[in-house]
Amino acid sequence: MSGTNRREWLKMGVALTAGGLGEGAPVCAQIRSPEGAGKMKLELAEFQPTSMLHVPETRVARARFALIDIHTHLSFRAKSRQGVGLGEQLEFLATPESVLPVMDRKNIRMMVNLTGSSGKGLNEAIAKYQKPYPGRFVTFTEPLWDQSNRADYGRIQADAIENAKQVGARGLKVLKTLGLYLRERVTEGPLLSIDDRRFDSMWEACGSLQMPVAIHVSDPEAFFLPTDRFNERFEELNNHPDWSFHGKDFPSNAELLDARNRVLARHPKTHFILLHVGNDAENLSYVSDCLDRFPNTSVELGARIGELGRQPKASRKFFDRYQDRILFGTDAVPNGTDTPQQIFGDSLYEIYFRFLETEDEYFDYAPAPVPPQGRWRIYGIGLPETILRKVYCENAARLLNLSV
Ligand SMILES: [Zn+2]
């Protein structure tokens, strides 16, 4: 049977059998062909296999030690255009009173709200979380992206950092805006390189004021490849086409990381928290090289336990070796729906605790019916107490100059 004929034949011969498979059965199509008698077709999105493994399942309802979540988003800039946050105004995603009960249940001593804007927005964020609950919330400021094409940008940006420190911000957060969205004329013209000289005064101000820079550069390696059947994150990219950085005028993942590394080298007195496991959790040997080359860096775990947990042996060694430079973070966003691996709440934290504290095998890395960042499951790395204490709290407390 030729290909074309066979396809035609299949189209005609396909019968929906969902009703015949009983309650809750996935939508399948039975193929009535001589070769494939009894075979069914199943949409990838409908496939939700239940693991038949009989292995220990440990619920870790509460972190073994009080922790600092260094990567959360309780607010975002209210206005943005083409991926660039504009203005000072913030939109708040949750009240402190609505997140504190979860924090208390999970043993979260402190949450760091990274996206605290600048100027009036920053003042508001500090007044909302940090002032009424000192010791529970910390706020970071953000660059003035929409002024980056001004001739005096270097000076006003450095002044803004100094002002942010005075009003209570503890660090600077740089979103992937830099490298992937910010352009010569803010939203127009060629993309700016991460190591563009106009930002030197910003990095230097952070260094001299001892404000760590939490930096997100690039994205998962698969986001730079075509969204096709060979892409291990096909479903995620298919659900969020705007997350693909394949083609157009985007630099490659390697070019983005190289440009970041030039910034790290040029500003040795500035501390950089390389978010999302240095933005290359898929390649821990590369991240290890970065940590070795740049003593002014640490890494954070947010939204990457899916990567770490599928390479538990390499991860365990990584935690051993860099136990003083790994910070607990989740990238949690209250009331989100788009990204199950980031929805602030009990179940999210329990997965992180299970990954770090137990040696459970083959469990979901996100509270979702289908693994949202690729179809695999993860393995716990059972860290010893000394490392757990450092990762949960001590490393971040030292960096933020907090006595917890
Ligand atoms: Zn984040």
CSV table of C-alpha atoms and ligand atoms in Angstrom, one decimal:
chain,number,residue,atom,x,y,z
A,1,MET,CA,0.0,0.0,0.0
A,2,SER,CA,1.5,3.4,-1.0
A,3,GLY,CA,1.9,6.1,1.7
A,4,THR,CA,-0.9,8.3,0.2
A,5,ASN,CA,-3.3,5.4,-0.2
A,6,ARG,CA,-2.6,4.2,3.3
A,7,ARG,CA,-3.2,7.7,4.8
A,8,GLU,CA,-6.5,8.0,2.9
A,9,TRP,CA,-7.5,4.5,4.0
A,10,LEU,CA,-6.7,5.3,7.7
A,11,LYS,CA,-8.7,8.5,7.6
A,12,MET,CA,-11.7,6.6,6.4
A,13,GLY,CA,-11.2,3.6,8.7
A,14,VAL,CA,-10.7,5.5,11.9
A,15,ALA,CA,-13.5,5.2,14.4
A,16,LEU,CA,-13.7,7.1,17.7
A,17,THR,CA,-13.9,4.6,20.5
A,18,ALA,CA,-13.7,6.9,23.5
A,19,GLY,CA,-17.2,6.0,24.7
A,20,GLY,CA,-16.4,2.3,24.5
A,21,LEU,CA,-13.4,2.5,26.8
A,22,GLY,CA,-15.3,3.5,29.9
A,23,GLU,CA,-15.4,6.5,32.1
A,24,GLY,CA,-12.4,8.8,32.0
A,25,ALA,CA,-10.8,7.0,29.2
A,26,PRO,CA,-8.6,9.1,26.9
A,27,VAL,CA,-9.9,10.0,23.5
A,28,CYS,CA,-8.5,7.4,21.3
A,29,ALA,CA,-9.1,6.3,17.8
A,30,GLN,CA,-9.0,2.6,16.9
A,31,ILE,CA,-7.3,1.9,13.6
A,32,ARG,CA,-9.0,-0.7,11.5
A,33,SER,CA,-6.2,-1.7,9.2
A,34,PRO,CA,-5.0,-5.2,8.4
A,35,GLU,CA,-1.5,-4.4,9.9
A,36,GLY,CA,-2.7,-2.3,12.9
A,37,ALA,CA,-5.8,-4.1,14.0
A,38,GLY,CA,-6.6,-3.0,17.5
A,39,LYS,CA,-4.0,-0.2,17.6
A,40,MET,CA,-5.2,3.1,18.8
A,41,LYS,CA,-4.2,6.7,18.1
A,42,LEU,CA,-3.8,8.9,21.1
A,43,GLU,CA,-3.2,12.7,21.1
A,44,LEU,CA,0.0,13.5,22.9
A,45,ALA,CA,-1.8,16.1,25.1
A,46,GLU,CA,-4.3,13.3,26.2
A,47,PHE,CA,-1.5,11.0,27.4
A,48,GLN,CA,-1.3,10.9,31.2
A,49,PRO,CA,0.3,7.6,32.2
A,50,THR,CA,0.1,6.5,35.8
A,51,SER,CA,3.3,5.1,37.1
A,52,MET,CA,3.1,1.5,38.2
A,53,LEU,CA,6.3,1.7,40.3
A,54,HIS,CA,6.0,0.6,43.9
A,55,VAL,CA,8.5,3.0,45.6
A,56,PRO,CA,8.4,5.0,48.7
A,57,GLU,CA,6.4,8.2,48.6
A,58,THR,CA,7.4,10.7,51.2
A,59,ARG,CA,5.3,13.7,51.9
A,60,VAL,CA,7.5,16.5,53.2
A,61,ALA,CA,4.8,19.0,54.5
A,62,ARG,CA,7.3,21.3,56.1
A,63,ALA,CA,11.0,22.2,55.3
A,64,ARG,CA,13.4,20.6,57.8
A,65,PHE,CA,14.9,24.0,58.4
A,66,ALA,CA,13.5,27.6,58.2
A,67,LEU,CA,14.3,28.9,54.7
A,68,ILE,CA,14.6,31.9,52.6
A,69,ASP,CA,13.0,31.8,49.1
A,70,ILE,CA,15.2,34.1,47.2
A,71,HIS,CA,13.2,34.0,44.0
A,72,THR,CA,9.6,35.0,44.1
A,73,HIS,CA,7.3,37.5,42.3
A,74,LEU,CA,4.7,39.2,44.5
A,75,SER,CA,4.5,42.1,42.0
A,76,PHE,CA,5.2,42.9,38.4
A,77,ARG,CA,5.5,46.1,36.5
A,78,ALA,CA,2.0,47.1,35.4
A,79,LYS,CA,3.0,48.2,32.0
A,80,SER,CA,5.2,46.5,29.4
A,81,ARG,CA,5.6,46.6,25.6
A,82,GLN,CA,7.3,43.9,23.6
A,83,GLY,CA,8.7,42.2,26.6
A,84,VAL,CA,10.1,45.4,28.2
A,85,GLY,CA,8.7,46.5,31.5
A,86,LEU,CA,7.9,50.3,31.4
A,87,GLY,CA,7.4,52.9,34.1
A,88,GLU,CA,7.5,52.5,37.8
A,89,GLN,CA,4.0,51.4,38.6
A,90,LEU,CA,3.5,47.9,39.9
A,91,GLU,CA,0.7,45.4,39.9
A,92,PHE,CA,0.5,43.4,43.1
A,93,LEU,CA,-0.3,39.7,42.9
A,94,ALA,CA,-1.1,39.0,46.5
A,95,THR,CA,-1.4,40.6,49.9
A,96,PRO,CA,1.2,39.7,52.5
A,97,GLU,CA,-1.7,38.3,54.6
A,98,SER,CA,-2.6,35.8,51.9
A,99,VAL,CA,0.9,34.4,51.6
A,100,LEU,CA,2.0,34.4,55.2
A,101,PRO,CA,-0.1,31.4,56.2
A,102,VAL,CA,1.5,29.3,53.5
A,103,MET,CA,5.0,30.6,54.6
A,104,ASP,CA,4.2,29.6,58.2
A,105,ARG,CA,3.0,26.1,57.2
A,106,LYS,CA,6.0,25.4,55.0
A,107,ASN,CA,8.6,26.9,57.3
A,108,ILE,CA,9.5,29.8,55.0
A,109,ARG,CA,11.1,32.4,57.1
A,110,MET,CA,11.4,35.0,54.3
A,111,MET,CA,10.3,35.6,50.8
A,112,VAL,CA,12.4,37.8,48.4
A,113,ASN,CA,10.1,39.7,46.0
A,114,LEU,CA,12.6,40.2,43.1
A,115,THR,CA,10.4,42.3,40.8
A,116,GLY,CA,10.0,45.4,42.9
A,117,SER,CA,10.3,48.0,40.1
A,118,SER,CA,11.9,51.4,41.0
A,119,GLY,CA,10.9,54.8,42.3
A,120,LYS,CA,7.3,55.1,43.4
A,121,GLY,CA,6.5,51.4,42.6
A,122,LEU,CA,9.4,50.3,44.7
A,123,ASN,CA,8.3,52.5,47.6
A,124,GLU,CA,4.9,51.0,47.4
A,125,ALA,CA,6.2,47.4,47.3
A,126,ILE,CA,8.3,48.0,50.4
A,127,ALA,CA,5.4,49.7,52.2
A,128,LYS,CA,3.1,46.8,51.4
A,129,TYR,CA,5.3,43.8,52.4
A,130,GLN,CA,8.6,44.7,53.9
A,131,LYS,CA,7.7,47.5,56.3
A,132,PRO,CA,4.7,45.8,58.1
A,133,TYR,CA,6.5,42.4,58.2
A,134,PRO,CA,10.2,43.1,58.6
A,135,GLY,CA,12.0,39.8,58.7
A,136,ARG,CA,9.4,38.1,56.4
A,137,PHE,CA,9.8,40.0,53.1
A,138,VAL,CA,12.7,41.5,51.2
A,139,THR,CA,12.4,43.6,48.1
A,140,PHE,CA,14.7,43.9,45.1
A,141,THR,CA,14.7,46.8,42.6
A,142,GLU,CA,14.8,46.7,38.8
A,143,PRO,CA,16.6,48.7,36.1
A,144,LEU,CA,15.0,51.7,34.4
A,145,TRP,CA,14.8,49.9,31.0
A,146,ASP,CA,12.6,52.6,29.4
A,147,GLN,CA,15.4,55.2,30.0
A,148,SER,CA,18.2,53.1,28.6
A,149,ASN,CA,18.5,55.1,25.4
A,150,ARG,CA,19.0,58.4,27.2
A,151,ALA,CA,22.5,59.9,26.9
A,152,ASP,CA,22.7,60.3,30.7
A,153,TYR,CA,21.4,56.8,31.4
A,154,GLY,CA,24.5,55.6,33.2
A,155,ARG,CA,24.3,58.3,35.8
A,156,ILE,CA,20.5,58.2,36.4
A,157,GLN,CA,20.6,54.4,36.6
A,158,ALA,CA,23.4,54.5,39.2
A,159,ASP,CA,21.5,57.2,41.2
A,160,ALA,CA,18.3,55.1,41.1
A,161,ILE,CA,20.2,52.1,42.5
A,162,GLU,CA,21.5,54.2,45.3
A,163,ASN,CA,18.1,55.6,46.0
A,164,ALA,CA,16.7,52.1,46.0
A,165,LYS,CA,19.2,51.0,48.6
A,166,GLN,CA,18.3,54.0,50.8
A,167,VAL,CA,14.6,53.2,50.8
A,168,GLY,CA,15.2,49.6,51.7
A,169,ALA,CA,15.8,47.5,48.5
A,170,ARG,CA,18.4,44.7,49.1
A,171,GLY,CA,19.4,43.9,45.5
A,172,LEU,CA,18.8,44.3,41.8
A,173,LYS,CA,16.8,41.9,39.6
A,174,VAL,CA,17.5,41.7,35.9
A,175,LEU,CA,14.9,39.8,33.9
A,176,LYS,CA,15.7,38.2,30.5
A,177,THR,CA,14.5,41.5,29.1
A,178,LEU,CA,18.3,42.2,28.8
A,179,GLY,CA,19.5,40.1,25.9
A,180,LEU,CA,16.1,39.0,24.5
A,181,TYR,CA,13.8,42.0,24.4
A,182,LEU,CA,15.5,45.3,25.2
A,183,ARG,CA,16.5,47.2,22.0
A,184,GLU,CA,18.6,50.2,21.0
A,185,ARG,CA,15.6,52.5,21.2
A,186,VAL,CA,14.0,50.5,24.1
A,187,THR,CA,11.5,48.5,22.0
A,188,GLU,CA,12.9,49.3,18.5
A,189,GLY,CA,16.2,48.8,16.7
A,190,PRO,CA,18.7,46.1,17.2
A,191,LEU,CA,18.8,44.0,20.4
A,192,LEU,CA,21.2,45.3,23.1
A,193,SER,CA,23.9,43.0,24.2
A,194,ILE,CA,24.0,42.0,27.8
A,195,ASP,CA,27.5,43.4,28.1
A,196,ASP,CA,26.6,46.7,26.5
A,197,ARG,CA,28.8,49.4,28.2
A,198,ARG,CA,25.8,51.6,29.1
A,199,PHE,CA,25.0,49.2,32.0
A,200,ASP,CA,28.5,49.3,33.5
A,201,SER,CA,27.5,52.0,36.0
A,202,MET,CA,24.6,49.9,37.1
A,203,TRP,CA,26.7,46.8,37.8
A,204,GLU,CA,29.3,48.9,39.5
A,205,ALA,CA,26.7,50.7,41.7
A,206,CYS,CA,25.4,47.3,42.9
A,207,GLY,CA,29.0,46.3,43.7
A,208,SER,CA,29.9,49.4,45.7
A,209,LEU,CA,26.5,49.3,47.6
A,210,GLN,CA,26.8,45.6,48.2
A,211,MET,CA,23.5,44.8,46.5
A,212,PRO,CA,23.6,41.4,44.8
A,213,VAL,CA,22.3,41.2,41.3
A,214,ALA,CA,19.8,38.4,40.7
A,215,ILE,CA,20.1,37.9,36.9
A,216,HIS,CA,18.1,35.8,34.5
A,217,VAL,CA,19.9,35.5,31.2
A,218,SER,CA,18.7,33.4,28.2
A,219,ASP,CA,16.3,30.4,28.8
A,220,PRO,CA,16.3,26.6,28.6
A,221,GLU,CA,18.4,25.3,25.7
A,222,ALA,CA,15.3,23.8,24.0
A,223,PHE,CA,13.7,27.2,23.6
A,224,PHE,CA,16.4,28.1,21.0
A,225,LEU,CA,15.6,25.1,18.9
A,226,PRO,CA,12.8,24.6,16.4
A,227,THR,CA,9.4,23.7,18.0
A,228,ASP,CA,9.1,20.3,16.3
A,229,ARG,CA,8.8,16.6,17.2
A,230,PHE,CA,12.5,16.4,18.2
A,231,ASN,CA,12.1,19.2,20.8
A,232,GLU,CA,11.9,17.8,24.3
A,233,ARG,CA,9.8,20.7,25.4
A,234,PHE,CA,7.5,20.6,22.4
A,235,GLU,CA,4.3,20.8,24.4
A,236,GLU,CA,5.5,23.7,26.5
A,237,LEU,CA,6.6,25.7,23.5
A,238,ASN,CA,3.4,24.8,21.6
A,239,ASN,CA,1.4,26.1,24.5
A,240,HIS,CA,3.5,29.3,24.7
A,241,PRO,CA,4.8,30.1,21.2
A,242,ASP,CA,6.2,33.4,22.5
A,243,TRP,CA,8.7,31.5,24.7
A,244,SER,CA,10.5,30.3,21.6
A,245,PHE,CA,13.7,32.2,20.8
A,246,HIS,CA,14.4,30.2,17.7
A,247,GLY,CA,15.2,32.3,14.6
A,248,LYS,CA,14.3,36.0,14.1
A,249,ASP,CA,17.2,38.2,15.3
A,250,PHE,CA,17.7,36.3,18.6
A,251,PRO,CA,21.2,35.5,19.6
A,252,SER,CA,22.0,31.9,20.4
A,253,ASN,CA,21.9,30.6,23.9
A,254,ALA,CA,25.7,30.3,23.9
A,255,GLU,CA,26.1,33.9,22.7
A,256,LEU,CA,23.8,35.2,25.5
A,257,LEU,CA,25.7,33.2,28.2
A,258,ASP,CA,29.0,34.4,26.8
A,259,ALA,CA,27.9,38.0,27.0
A,260,ARG,CA,26.8,37.5,30.5
A,261,ASN,CA,30.1,35.9,31.4
A,262,ARG,CA,31.9,39.0,30.1
A,263,VAL,CA,29.8,41.1,32.5
A,264,LEU,CA,30.7,38.7,35.4
A,265,ALA,CA,34.4,39.1,34.5
A,266,ARG,CA,34.3,42.8,34.1
A,267,HIS,CA,32.7,43.5,37.5
A,268,PRO,CA,34.4,41.2,40.0
A,269,LYS,CA,33.3,43.2,43.0
A,270,THR,CA,29.7,42.8,42.2
A,271,HIS,CA,27.9,39.6,43.3
A,272,PHE,CA,25.7,38.0,40.8
A,273,ILE,CA,23.0,35.4,41.7
A,274,LEU,CA,22.8,33.4,38.5
A,275,LEU,CA,19.1,32.5,38.6
A,276,HIS,CA,17.7,29.2,37.3
A,277,VAL,CA,20.9,27.3,38.1
A,278,GLY,CA,23.0,29.7,36.1
A,279,ASN,CA,20.4,29.4,33.3
A,280,ASP,CA,21.9,26.2,32.1
A,281,ALA,CA,20.7,23.5,34.4
A,282,GLU,CA,20.8,21.1,31.5
A,283,ASN,CA,24.5,21.4,31.5
A,284,LEU,CA,25.9,21.2,35.0
A,285,SER,CA,29.5,20.9,33.9
A,286,TYR,CA,29.1,24.3,32.1
A,287,VAL,CA,27.6,25.8,35.2
A,288,SER,CA,30.4,24.4,37.4
A,289,ASP,CA,32.9,26.0,35.0
A,290,CYS,CA,31.2,29.3,35.5
A,291,LEU,CA,31.2,29.0,39.3
A,292,ASP,CA,34.9,28.1,39.2
A,293,ARG,CA,35.8,31.0,36.9
A,294,PHE,CA,33.7,33.6,38.6
A,295,PRO,CA,34.0,33.7,42.4
A,296,ASN,CA,31.6,36.6,42.5
A,297,THR,CA,28.6,34.3,41.7
A,298,SER,CA,26.1,31.9,43.2
A,299,VAL,CA,23.2,30.0,41.7
A,300,GLU,CA,19.6,29.6,42.6
A,301,LEU,CA,17.2,26.7,41.8
A,302,GLY,CA,14.0,28.4,40.7
A,303,ALA,CA,11.8,26.4,38.2
A,304,ARG,CA,14.7,24.0,37.5
A,305,ILE,CA,14.2,21.0,39.7
A,306,GLY,CA,12.8,19.3,36.7
A,307,GLU,CA,16.3,19.5,35.2
A,308,LEU,CA,18.2,18.8,38.4
A,309,GLY,CA,15.9,16.0,39.4
A,310,ARG,CA,16.3,14.1,36.1
A,311,GLN,CA,20.1,13.9,36.7
A,312,PRO,CA,20.1,13.2,40.4
A,313,LYS,CA,23.7,11.8,40.5
A,314,ALA,CA,25.2,14.8,38.8
A,315,SER,CA,23.0,17.1,40.9
A,316,ARG,CA,24.1,15.5,44.2
A,317,LYS,CA,27.7,16.0,43.3
A,318,PHE,CA,27.0,19.6,42.2
A,319,PHE,CA,25.4,20.3,45.6
A,320,ASP,CA,28.3,18.7,47.4
A,321,ARG,CA,30.8,20.8,45.6
A,322,TYR,CA,29.0,24.1,45.6
A,323,GLN,CA,27.1,23.8,48.9
A,324,ASP,CA,28.2,27.3,49.9
A,325,ARG,CA,27.0,28.9,46.7
A,326,ILE,CA,23.5,27.4,46.0
A,327,LEU,CA,20.5,29.4,47.1
A,328,PHE,CA,16.9,28.0,47.5
A,329,GLY,CA,14.4,29.7,45.2
A,330,THR,CA,11.3,28.7,43.4
A,331,ASP,CA,10.3,31.5,41.0
A,332,ALA,CA,6.9,31.3,42.7
A,333,VAL,CA,4.1,33.5,41.5
A,334,PRO,CA,0.9,33.7,43.5
A,335,ASN,CA,-2.4,33.0,41.7
A,336,GLY,CA,-0.7,32.1,38.5
A,337,THR,CA,-2.2,29.5,36.1
A,338,ASP,CA,0.0,29.5,33.1
A,339,THR,CA,3.1,27.8,34.7
A,340,PRO,CA,2.2,25.0,37.1
A,341,GLN,CA,5.9,24.7,38.1
A,342,GLN,CA,5.7,28.3,39.6
A,343,ILE,CA,2.3,28.6,41.3
A,344,PHE,CA,2.9,29.7,44.8
A,345,GLY,CA,1.3,27.3,47.3
A,346,ASP,CA,1.7,24.3,49.6
A,347,SER,CA,2.1,21.7,46.8
A,348,LEU,CA,4.8,23.6,45.0
A,349,TYR,CA,7.0,23.8,48.1
A,350,GLU,CA,6.4,20.2,49.0
A,351,ILE,CA,7.9,19.1,45.7
A,352,TYR,CA,11.0,21.1,46.3
A,353,PHE,CA,11.4,19.7,49.8
A,354,ARG,CA,10.9,16.2,48.6
A,355,PHE,CA,13.6,16.7,45.9
A,356,LEU,CA,16.1,18.2,48.3
A,357,GLU,CA,15.4,16.1,51.5
A,358,THR,CA,14.4,12.6,50.3
A,359,GLU,CA,15.7,9.9,48.1
A,360,ASP,CA,12.2,9.2,46.6
A,361,GLU,CA,12.2,8.1,43.0
A,362,TYR,CA,10.3,9.1,39.9
A,363,PHE,CA,7.9,11.7,41.0
A,364,ASP,CA,6.4,14.8,39.5
A,365,TYR,CA,8.4,18.0,39.5
A,366,ALA,CA,5.3,20.2,39.3
A,367,PRO,CA,1.8,20.1,40.6
A,368,ALA,CA,0.2,19.3,37.2
A,369,PRO,CA,-1.4,16.4,35.5
A,370,VAL,CA,1.2,16.5,32.7
A,371,PRO,CA,4.8,17.5,33.4
A,372,PRO,CA,4.8,21.1,32.1
A,373,GLN,CA,8.5,21.4,31.2
A,374,GLY,CA,9.0,18.2,29.4
A,375,ARG,CA,7.6,14.7,29.9
A,376,TRP,CA,9.8,13.1,32.5
A,377,ARG,CA,9.8,12.7,36.3
A,378,ILE,CA,12.5,13.3,38.9
A,379,TYR,CA,14.5,11.7,41.7
A,380,GLY,CA,15.2,13.1,45.2
A,381,ILE,CA,18.9,13.8,46.1
A,382,GLY,CA,18.5,13.4,49.9
A,383,LEU,CA,20.9,16.2,51.0
A,384,PRO,CA,22.5,15.9,54.4
A,385,GLU,CA,21.5,18.4,57.1
A,386,THR,CA,24.6,20.5,56.8
A,387,ILE,CA,24.1,21.2,53.1
A,388,LEU,CA,20.3,21.6,53.6
A,389,ARG,CA,20.9,24.3,56.1
A,390,LYS,CA,23.2,26.2,53.8
A,391,VAL,CA,21.0,25.9,50.7
A,392,TYR,CA,17.7,26.7,52.6
A,393,CYS,CA,19.0,29.6,54.6
A,394,GLU,CA,22.6,30.3,55.5
A,395,ASN,CA,23.9,31.1,52.0
A,396,ALA,CA,21.2,33.6,51.3
A,397,ALA,CA,21.3,35.2,54.8
A,398,ARG,CA,25.1,35.8,54.3
A,399,LEU,CA,24.6,37.3,50.9
A,400,LEU,CA,21.7,39.6,51.9
A,401,ASN,CA,23.4,40.5,55.2
A,402,LEU,CA,20.5,39.2,57.3
A,403,SER,CA,20.6,37.6,60.7
A,404,VAL,CA,17.9,34.9,60.5
B,1,ZN,ZN,11.5,34.7,38.1
